CSV table of C-alpha atoms in Angstrom, one decimal:
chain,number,residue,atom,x,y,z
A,16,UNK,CA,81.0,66.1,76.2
A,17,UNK,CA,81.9,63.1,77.7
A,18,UNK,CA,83.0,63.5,81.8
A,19,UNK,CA,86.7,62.1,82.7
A,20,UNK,CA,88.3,61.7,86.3
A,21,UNK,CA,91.5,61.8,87.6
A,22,UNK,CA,92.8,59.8,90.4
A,23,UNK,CA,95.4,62.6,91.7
A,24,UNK,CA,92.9,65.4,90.7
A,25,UNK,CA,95.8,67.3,88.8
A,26,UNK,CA,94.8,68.7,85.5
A,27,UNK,CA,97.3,71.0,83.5
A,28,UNK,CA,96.5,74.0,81.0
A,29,UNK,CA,98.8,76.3,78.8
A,30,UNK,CA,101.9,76.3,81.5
A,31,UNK,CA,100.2,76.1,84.4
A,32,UNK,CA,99.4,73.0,86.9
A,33,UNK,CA,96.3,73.0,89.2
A,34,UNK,CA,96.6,70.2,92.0
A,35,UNK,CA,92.6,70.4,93.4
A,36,UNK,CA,93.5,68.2,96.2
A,37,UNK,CA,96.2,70.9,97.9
A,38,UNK,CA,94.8,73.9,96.4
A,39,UNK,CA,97.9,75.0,94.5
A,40,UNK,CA,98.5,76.5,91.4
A,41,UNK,CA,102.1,76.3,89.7
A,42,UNK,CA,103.2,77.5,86.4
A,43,UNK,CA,106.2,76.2,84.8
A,44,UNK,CA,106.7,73.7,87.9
A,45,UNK,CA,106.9,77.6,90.1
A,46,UNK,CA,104.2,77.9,93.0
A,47,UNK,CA,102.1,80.9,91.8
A,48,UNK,CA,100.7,82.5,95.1
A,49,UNK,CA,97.1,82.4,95.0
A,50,UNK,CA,94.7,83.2,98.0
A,51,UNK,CA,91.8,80.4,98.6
A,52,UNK,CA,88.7,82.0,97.3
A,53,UNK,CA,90.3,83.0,93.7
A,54,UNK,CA,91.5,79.1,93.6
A,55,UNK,CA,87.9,78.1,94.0
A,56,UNK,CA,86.8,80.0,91.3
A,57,UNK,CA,88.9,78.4,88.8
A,58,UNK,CA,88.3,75.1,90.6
A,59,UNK,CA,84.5,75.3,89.4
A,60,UNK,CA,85.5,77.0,86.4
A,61,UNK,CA,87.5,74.2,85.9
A,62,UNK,CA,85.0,71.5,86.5
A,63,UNK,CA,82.7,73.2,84.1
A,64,UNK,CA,85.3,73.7,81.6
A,65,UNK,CA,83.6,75.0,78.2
A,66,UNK,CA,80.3,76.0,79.8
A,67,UNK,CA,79.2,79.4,81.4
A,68,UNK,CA,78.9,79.4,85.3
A,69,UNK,CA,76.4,82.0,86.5
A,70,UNK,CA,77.0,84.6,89.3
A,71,UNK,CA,74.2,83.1,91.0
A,72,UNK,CA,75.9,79.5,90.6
A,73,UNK,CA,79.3,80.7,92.3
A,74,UNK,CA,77.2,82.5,94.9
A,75,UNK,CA,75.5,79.3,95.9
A,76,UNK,CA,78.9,76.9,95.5
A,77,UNK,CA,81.7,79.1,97.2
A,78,UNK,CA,79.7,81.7,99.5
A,79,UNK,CA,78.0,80.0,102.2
A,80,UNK,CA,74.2,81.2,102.7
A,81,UNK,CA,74.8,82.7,106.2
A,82,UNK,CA,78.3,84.6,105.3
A,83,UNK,CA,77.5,88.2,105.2
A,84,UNK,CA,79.7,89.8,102.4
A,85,UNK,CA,79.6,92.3,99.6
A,86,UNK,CA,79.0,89.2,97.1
A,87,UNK,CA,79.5,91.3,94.1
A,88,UNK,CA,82.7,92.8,95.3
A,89,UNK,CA,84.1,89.5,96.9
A,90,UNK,CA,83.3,87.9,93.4
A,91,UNK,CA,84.9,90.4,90.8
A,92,UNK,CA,87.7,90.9,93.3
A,93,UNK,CA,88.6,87.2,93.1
A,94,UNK,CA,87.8,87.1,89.4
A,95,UNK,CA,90.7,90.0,89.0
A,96,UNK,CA,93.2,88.3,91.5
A,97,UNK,CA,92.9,85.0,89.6
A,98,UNK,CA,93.1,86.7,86.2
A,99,UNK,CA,96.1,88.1,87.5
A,100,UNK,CA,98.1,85.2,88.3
A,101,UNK,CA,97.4,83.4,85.1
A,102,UNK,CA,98.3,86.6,83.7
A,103,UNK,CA,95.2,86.7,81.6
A,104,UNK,CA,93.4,89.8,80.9
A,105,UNK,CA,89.2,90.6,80.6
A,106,UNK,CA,89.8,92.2,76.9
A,107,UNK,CA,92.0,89.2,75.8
A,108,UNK,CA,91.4,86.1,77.8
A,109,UNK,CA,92.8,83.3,76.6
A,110,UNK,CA,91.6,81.2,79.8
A,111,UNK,CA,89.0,83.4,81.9
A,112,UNK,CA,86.3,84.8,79.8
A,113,UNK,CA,84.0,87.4,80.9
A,114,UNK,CA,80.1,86.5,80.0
A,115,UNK,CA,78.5,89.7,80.2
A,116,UNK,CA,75.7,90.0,82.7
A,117,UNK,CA,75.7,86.1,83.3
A,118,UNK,CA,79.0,85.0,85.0
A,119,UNK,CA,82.3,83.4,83.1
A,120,UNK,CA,83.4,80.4,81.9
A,121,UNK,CA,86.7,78.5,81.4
A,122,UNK,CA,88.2,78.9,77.6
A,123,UNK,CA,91.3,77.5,78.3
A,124,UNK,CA,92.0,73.5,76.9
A,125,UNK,CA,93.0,71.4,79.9
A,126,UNK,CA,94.6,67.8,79.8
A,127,UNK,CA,95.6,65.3,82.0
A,128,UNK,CA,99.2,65.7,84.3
A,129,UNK,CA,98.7,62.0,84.9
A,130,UNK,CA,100.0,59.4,82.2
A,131,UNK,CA,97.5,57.6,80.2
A,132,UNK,CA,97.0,55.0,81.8
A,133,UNK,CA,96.2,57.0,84.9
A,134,UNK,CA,93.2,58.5,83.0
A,135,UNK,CA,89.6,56.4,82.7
A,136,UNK,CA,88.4,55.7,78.7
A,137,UNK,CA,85.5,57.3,78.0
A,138,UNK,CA,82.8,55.2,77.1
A,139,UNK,CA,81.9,52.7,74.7
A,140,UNK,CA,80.2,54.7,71.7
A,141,UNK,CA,81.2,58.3,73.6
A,142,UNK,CA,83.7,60.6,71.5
A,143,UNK,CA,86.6,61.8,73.4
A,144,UNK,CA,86.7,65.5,74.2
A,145,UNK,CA,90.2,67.6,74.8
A,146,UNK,CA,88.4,69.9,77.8
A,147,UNK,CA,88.3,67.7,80.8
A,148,UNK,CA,85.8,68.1,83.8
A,149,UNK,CA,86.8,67.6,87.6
A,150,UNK,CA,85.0,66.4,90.5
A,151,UNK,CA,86.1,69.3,93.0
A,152,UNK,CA,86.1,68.2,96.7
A,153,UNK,CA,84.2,71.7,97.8
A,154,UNK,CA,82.8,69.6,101.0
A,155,UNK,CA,86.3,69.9,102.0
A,156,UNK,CA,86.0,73.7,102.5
A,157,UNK,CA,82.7,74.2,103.9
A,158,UNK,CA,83.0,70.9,106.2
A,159,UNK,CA,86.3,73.2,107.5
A,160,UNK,CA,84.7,76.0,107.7
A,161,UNK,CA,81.4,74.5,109.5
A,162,UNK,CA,84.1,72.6,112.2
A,163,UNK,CA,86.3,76.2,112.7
A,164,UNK,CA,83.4,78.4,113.4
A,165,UNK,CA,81.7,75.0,115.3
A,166,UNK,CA,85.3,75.4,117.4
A,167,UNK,CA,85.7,79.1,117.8
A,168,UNK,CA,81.9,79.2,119.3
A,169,UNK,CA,82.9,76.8,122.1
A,170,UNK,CA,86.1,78.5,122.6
A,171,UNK,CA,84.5,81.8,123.2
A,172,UNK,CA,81.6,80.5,125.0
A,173,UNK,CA,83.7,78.9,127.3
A,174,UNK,CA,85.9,81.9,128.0
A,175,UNK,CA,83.0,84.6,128.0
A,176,UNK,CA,80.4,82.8,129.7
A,177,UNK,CA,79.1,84.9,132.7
A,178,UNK,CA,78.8,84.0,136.5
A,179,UNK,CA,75.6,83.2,137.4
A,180,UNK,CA,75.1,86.3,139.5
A,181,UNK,CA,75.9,88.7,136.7
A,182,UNK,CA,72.8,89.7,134.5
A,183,UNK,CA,73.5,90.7,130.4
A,184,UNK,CA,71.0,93.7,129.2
A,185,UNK,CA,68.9,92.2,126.9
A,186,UNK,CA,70.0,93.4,123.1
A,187,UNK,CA,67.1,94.0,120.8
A,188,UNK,CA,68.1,94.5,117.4
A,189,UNK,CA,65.8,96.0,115.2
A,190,UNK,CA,65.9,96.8,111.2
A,191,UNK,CA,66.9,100.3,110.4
A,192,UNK,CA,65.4,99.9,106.6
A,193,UNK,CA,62.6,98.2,104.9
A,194,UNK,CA,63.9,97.7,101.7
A,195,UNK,CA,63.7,94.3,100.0
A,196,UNK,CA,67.4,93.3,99.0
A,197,UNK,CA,70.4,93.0,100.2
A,198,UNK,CA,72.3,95.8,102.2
A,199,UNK,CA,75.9,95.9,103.1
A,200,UNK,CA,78.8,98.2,104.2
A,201,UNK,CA,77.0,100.3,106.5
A,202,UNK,CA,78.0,103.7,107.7
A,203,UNK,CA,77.3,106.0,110.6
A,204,UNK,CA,77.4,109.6,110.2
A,205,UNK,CA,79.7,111.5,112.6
A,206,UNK,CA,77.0,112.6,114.4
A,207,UNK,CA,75.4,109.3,115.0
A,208,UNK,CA,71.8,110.3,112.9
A,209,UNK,CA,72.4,108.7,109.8
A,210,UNK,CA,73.2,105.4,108.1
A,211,UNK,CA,75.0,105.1,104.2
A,212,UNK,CA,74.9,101.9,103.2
A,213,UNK,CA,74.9,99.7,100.3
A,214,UNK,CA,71.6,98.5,98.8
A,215,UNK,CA,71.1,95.7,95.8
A,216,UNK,CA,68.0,94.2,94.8
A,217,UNK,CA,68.6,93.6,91.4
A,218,UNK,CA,66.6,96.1,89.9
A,219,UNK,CA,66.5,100.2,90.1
A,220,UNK,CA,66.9,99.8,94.1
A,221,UNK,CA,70.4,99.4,93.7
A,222,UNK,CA,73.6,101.7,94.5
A,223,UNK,CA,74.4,104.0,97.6
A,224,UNK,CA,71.7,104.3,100.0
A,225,UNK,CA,71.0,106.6,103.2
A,226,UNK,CA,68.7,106.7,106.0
A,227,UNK,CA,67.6,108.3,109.3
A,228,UNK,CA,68.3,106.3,112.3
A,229,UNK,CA,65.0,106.0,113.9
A,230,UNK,CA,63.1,106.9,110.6
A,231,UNK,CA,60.9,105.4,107.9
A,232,UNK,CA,62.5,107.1,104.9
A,233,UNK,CA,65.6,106.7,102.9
A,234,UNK,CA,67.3,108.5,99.9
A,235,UNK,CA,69.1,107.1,97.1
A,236,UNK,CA,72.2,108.9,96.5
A,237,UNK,CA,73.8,106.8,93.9
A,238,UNK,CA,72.1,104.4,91.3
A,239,UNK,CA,75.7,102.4,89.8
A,240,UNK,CA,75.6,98.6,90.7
A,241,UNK,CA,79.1,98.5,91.0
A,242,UNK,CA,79.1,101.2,94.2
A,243,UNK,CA,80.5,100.4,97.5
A,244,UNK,CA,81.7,101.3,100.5
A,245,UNK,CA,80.4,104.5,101.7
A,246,UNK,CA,82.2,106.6,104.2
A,247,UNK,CA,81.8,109.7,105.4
A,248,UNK,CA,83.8,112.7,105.7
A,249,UNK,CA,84.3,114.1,109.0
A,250,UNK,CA,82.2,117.1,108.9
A,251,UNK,CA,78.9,114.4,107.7
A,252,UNK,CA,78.6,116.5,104.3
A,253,UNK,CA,80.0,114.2,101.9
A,254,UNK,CA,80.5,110.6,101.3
A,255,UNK,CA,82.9,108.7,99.7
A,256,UNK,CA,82.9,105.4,98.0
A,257,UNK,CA,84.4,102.8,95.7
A,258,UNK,CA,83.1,101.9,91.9
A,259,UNK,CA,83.7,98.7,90.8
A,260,UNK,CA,83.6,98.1,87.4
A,261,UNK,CA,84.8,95.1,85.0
A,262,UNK,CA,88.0,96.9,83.7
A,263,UNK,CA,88.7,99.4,86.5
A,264,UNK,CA,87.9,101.0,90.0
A,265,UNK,CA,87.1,104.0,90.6
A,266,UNK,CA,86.9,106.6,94.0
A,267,UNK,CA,84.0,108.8,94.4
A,268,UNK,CA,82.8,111.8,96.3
A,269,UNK,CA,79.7,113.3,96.7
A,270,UNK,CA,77.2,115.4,98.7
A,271,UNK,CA,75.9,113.3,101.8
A,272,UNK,CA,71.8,113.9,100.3
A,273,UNK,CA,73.0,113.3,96.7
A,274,UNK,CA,73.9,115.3,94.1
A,275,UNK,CA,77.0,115.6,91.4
A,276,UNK,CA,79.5,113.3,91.4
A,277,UNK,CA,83.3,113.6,91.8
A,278,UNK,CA,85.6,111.0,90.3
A,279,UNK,CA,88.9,111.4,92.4
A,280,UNK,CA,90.9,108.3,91.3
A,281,UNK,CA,90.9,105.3,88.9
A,282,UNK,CA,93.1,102.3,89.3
A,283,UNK,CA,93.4,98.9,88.3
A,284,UNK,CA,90.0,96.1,89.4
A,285,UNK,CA,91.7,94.3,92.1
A,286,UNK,CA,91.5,97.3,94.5
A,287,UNK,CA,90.3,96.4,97.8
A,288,UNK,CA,87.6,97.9,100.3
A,289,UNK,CA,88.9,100.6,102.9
A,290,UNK,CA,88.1,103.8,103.2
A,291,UNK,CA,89.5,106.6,105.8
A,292,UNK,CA,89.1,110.4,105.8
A,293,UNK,CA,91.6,112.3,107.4
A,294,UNK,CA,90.6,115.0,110.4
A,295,UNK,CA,90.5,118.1,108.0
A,296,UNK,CA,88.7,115.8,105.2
A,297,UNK,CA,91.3,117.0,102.6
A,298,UNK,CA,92.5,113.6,102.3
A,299,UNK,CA,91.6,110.0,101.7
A,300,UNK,CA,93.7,106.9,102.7
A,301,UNK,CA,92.8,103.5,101.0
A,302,UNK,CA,94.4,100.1,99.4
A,303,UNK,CA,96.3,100.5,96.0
A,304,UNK,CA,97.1,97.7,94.0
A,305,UNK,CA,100.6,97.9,92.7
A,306,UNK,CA,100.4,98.4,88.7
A,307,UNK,CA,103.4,96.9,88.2
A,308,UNK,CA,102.9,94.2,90.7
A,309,UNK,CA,99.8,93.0,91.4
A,310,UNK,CA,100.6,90.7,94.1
A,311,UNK,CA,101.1,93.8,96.4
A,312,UNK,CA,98.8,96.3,97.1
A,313,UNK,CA,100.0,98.9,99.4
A,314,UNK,CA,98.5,102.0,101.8
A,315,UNK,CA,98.8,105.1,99.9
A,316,UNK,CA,97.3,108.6,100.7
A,317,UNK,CA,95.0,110.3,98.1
A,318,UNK,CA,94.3,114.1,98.0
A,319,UNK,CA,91.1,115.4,97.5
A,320,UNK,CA,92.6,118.6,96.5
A,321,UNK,CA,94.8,117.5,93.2
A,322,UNK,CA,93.8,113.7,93.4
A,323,UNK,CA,97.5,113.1,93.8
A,324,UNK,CA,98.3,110.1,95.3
A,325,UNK,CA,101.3,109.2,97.4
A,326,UNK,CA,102.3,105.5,98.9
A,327,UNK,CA,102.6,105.6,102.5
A,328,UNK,CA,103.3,101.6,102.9
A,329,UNK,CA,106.1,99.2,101.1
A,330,UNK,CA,105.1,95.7,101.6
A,331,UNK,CA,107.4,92.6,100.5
A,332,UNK,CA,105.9,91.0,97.4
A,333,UNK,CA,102.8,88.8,98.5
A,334,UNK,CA,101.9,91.2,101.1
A,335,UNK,CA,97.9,92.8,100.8
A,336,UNK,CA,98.5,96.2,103.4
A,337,UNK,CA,94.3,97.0,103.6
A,338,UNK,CA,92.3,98.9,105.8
A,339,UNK,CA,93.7,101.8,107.4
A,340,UNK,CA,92.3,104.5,109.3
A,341,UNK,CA,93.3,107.8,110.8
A,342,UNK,CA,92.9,108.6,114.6
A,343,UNK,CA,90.1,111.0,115.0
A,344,UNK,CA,92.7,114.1,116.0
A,345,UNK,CA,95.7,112.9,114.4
A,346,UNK,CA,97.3,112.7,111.5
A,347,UNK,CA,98.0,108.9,112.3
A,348,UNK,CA,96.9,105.5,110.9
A,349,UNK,CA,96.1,101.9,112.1
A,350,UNK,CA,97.2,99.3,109.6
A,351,UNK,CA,96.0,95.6,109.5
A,352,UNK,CA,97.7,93.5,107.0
A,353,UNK,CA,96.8,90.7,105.1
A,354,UNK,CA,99.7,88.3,103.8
């Protein structure tokens, strides 16, 4: 396949225009509202049009070694949010396809939004090829992102710097589990003795973990690699978390030392993370995508008596309402909201 460059970096598939310099995504000559880290997907997707890009591949290119996320989360939830602006779908793509256990890889047939004359000849002796490859400019993003957090570290070293006559208590930080991996999403228990987290290694060390603060032991409650999230209920008997899974997501609950699962609610796989319990534990809050408009996902309510669910929030369109949690003694919540 023979590799072709384009001055403006704009490249056009189906009815959709992706300009790589800005970032933006249009269809029909419309601005389709796309947050940064989907649009970087497709970018490399893009520049390796026709070939599979690995999990491992997009973990090196667009998550930065020292950014501590839920990779596997982060990933599918970009991967869903993409999907759903190009209004493409994981049973039907016609641009995204789903390479199971490996990663994804681009399907769709670009070609130039430049005129021909714009675009280089391939080479001498080369054939021409209708899927076109793209430099991307990702040193762009991480040399922004290396120069903000460069910036925010003098800013708050500047303000919080402390007079020479106070002293700090030294901090020692210490690991609360041995296990080889990665851990994320940690969890106190109400009561401050134990940790749920979640633990990956690739292998059968790998789902919802939990552990006694102080202790060498730890129990593995759930063995999906999809879980996330764990939170407990008020009363430190149960946990709840989130399933992710290629076609869905799913909420859990289950006994805090393991045992049988309870599926209380299934929505569509561009659900973010955010748990909350209420005080009596009868009810869950959390994000819920819109069905019928997936650029909105909203607060709603979820009862863990009839799994009914009930919106609580009504953002405009564009508007991610995430992460809200109920006051310990009231029947109140804290929103932050992502636009």
């Amino acid at each position: 396949m023979s590799e072709t460059r384009f001055a403006e970096a704009m490249v056009c598939f189906d009815v959709f225009q992706v300009d790589l310099r800005s970032g933006e995504l249009h269809r029909e000559g419309q601005r389709v509202k796309l947050q940064e880290q989907p649009f970087r997907v497709l970018s490399l997707l893009i520049e390796r049009a026709g070939d599979i890009v690995t999990r491992d591949e997009l973990r090196e290119k667009l998550w930065l070694a020292d950014t501590f996320v839920d990779f596997d989360h982060s990933l599918n939830s970009a991967v869903a949010r993409l999907r759903e602006a190009l209004r493409d779908s994981a049973e039907k793509p016609r641009f995204i396809e789903t390479i199971a256990k490996r990663g994804y890889r681009f399907i769709g047939q670009l070609r130039s939004a430049l005129p021909a004359a714009a675009v280089s000849s391939p080479s001498p002796g080369t054939q021409s090829s209708s899927l076109l490859r793209v430099r991307i400019p990702g040193r762009i993003w991480m040399g922004s992102t290396f120069c903000l957090a460069i910036f925010s570290v003098l800013t708050l070293s500047a303000l919080y710097r402390p007079s020479p006559d106070s002293q700090l208590e030294r901090i020692e930080v210490v690991p609360l589990v041995g296990l080889r991996g990665f851990q994320a999403t940690p969890a106190f228990s109400p009561d401050g003795t134990l940790v749920a987290f979640r633990q990956s290694d690739g292998a059968r060390n790998t789902g919802i973990f939990a552990a006694v603060v102080g202790g060498d032991k730890t129990l593995q409650v759930t063995a999906d690699p999809g879980d996330c999230c764990p939170t407990w209920s008020p009363d430190g008997r149960r946990l709840a978390f989130i399933r992710y899974a290629e076609k869905d997501v799913s909420i859990f609950t289950i006994p805090a030392l393991g045992g049988t699962e309870h599926r209380v609610y299934r929505g569509p796989p561009a659900m973010r993370a955010g748990l909350s319990w209420s005080p009596k534990g009868d009810v869950l809050v959390f994000p819920e995508t819109n069905p019928t408009d997936p650029t909105r996902s909203v607060i709603s309510s979820l009862s863990l008596i009839d799994s009914s669910t009930r919106a609580l929030t009504s953002p405009p369109a564009g508007w991610l309402d995430h992460e809200a949690a109920f006051r310990p003694t009231e029947l109140r919540w804290l929103l932050s909201v992502l636009r």
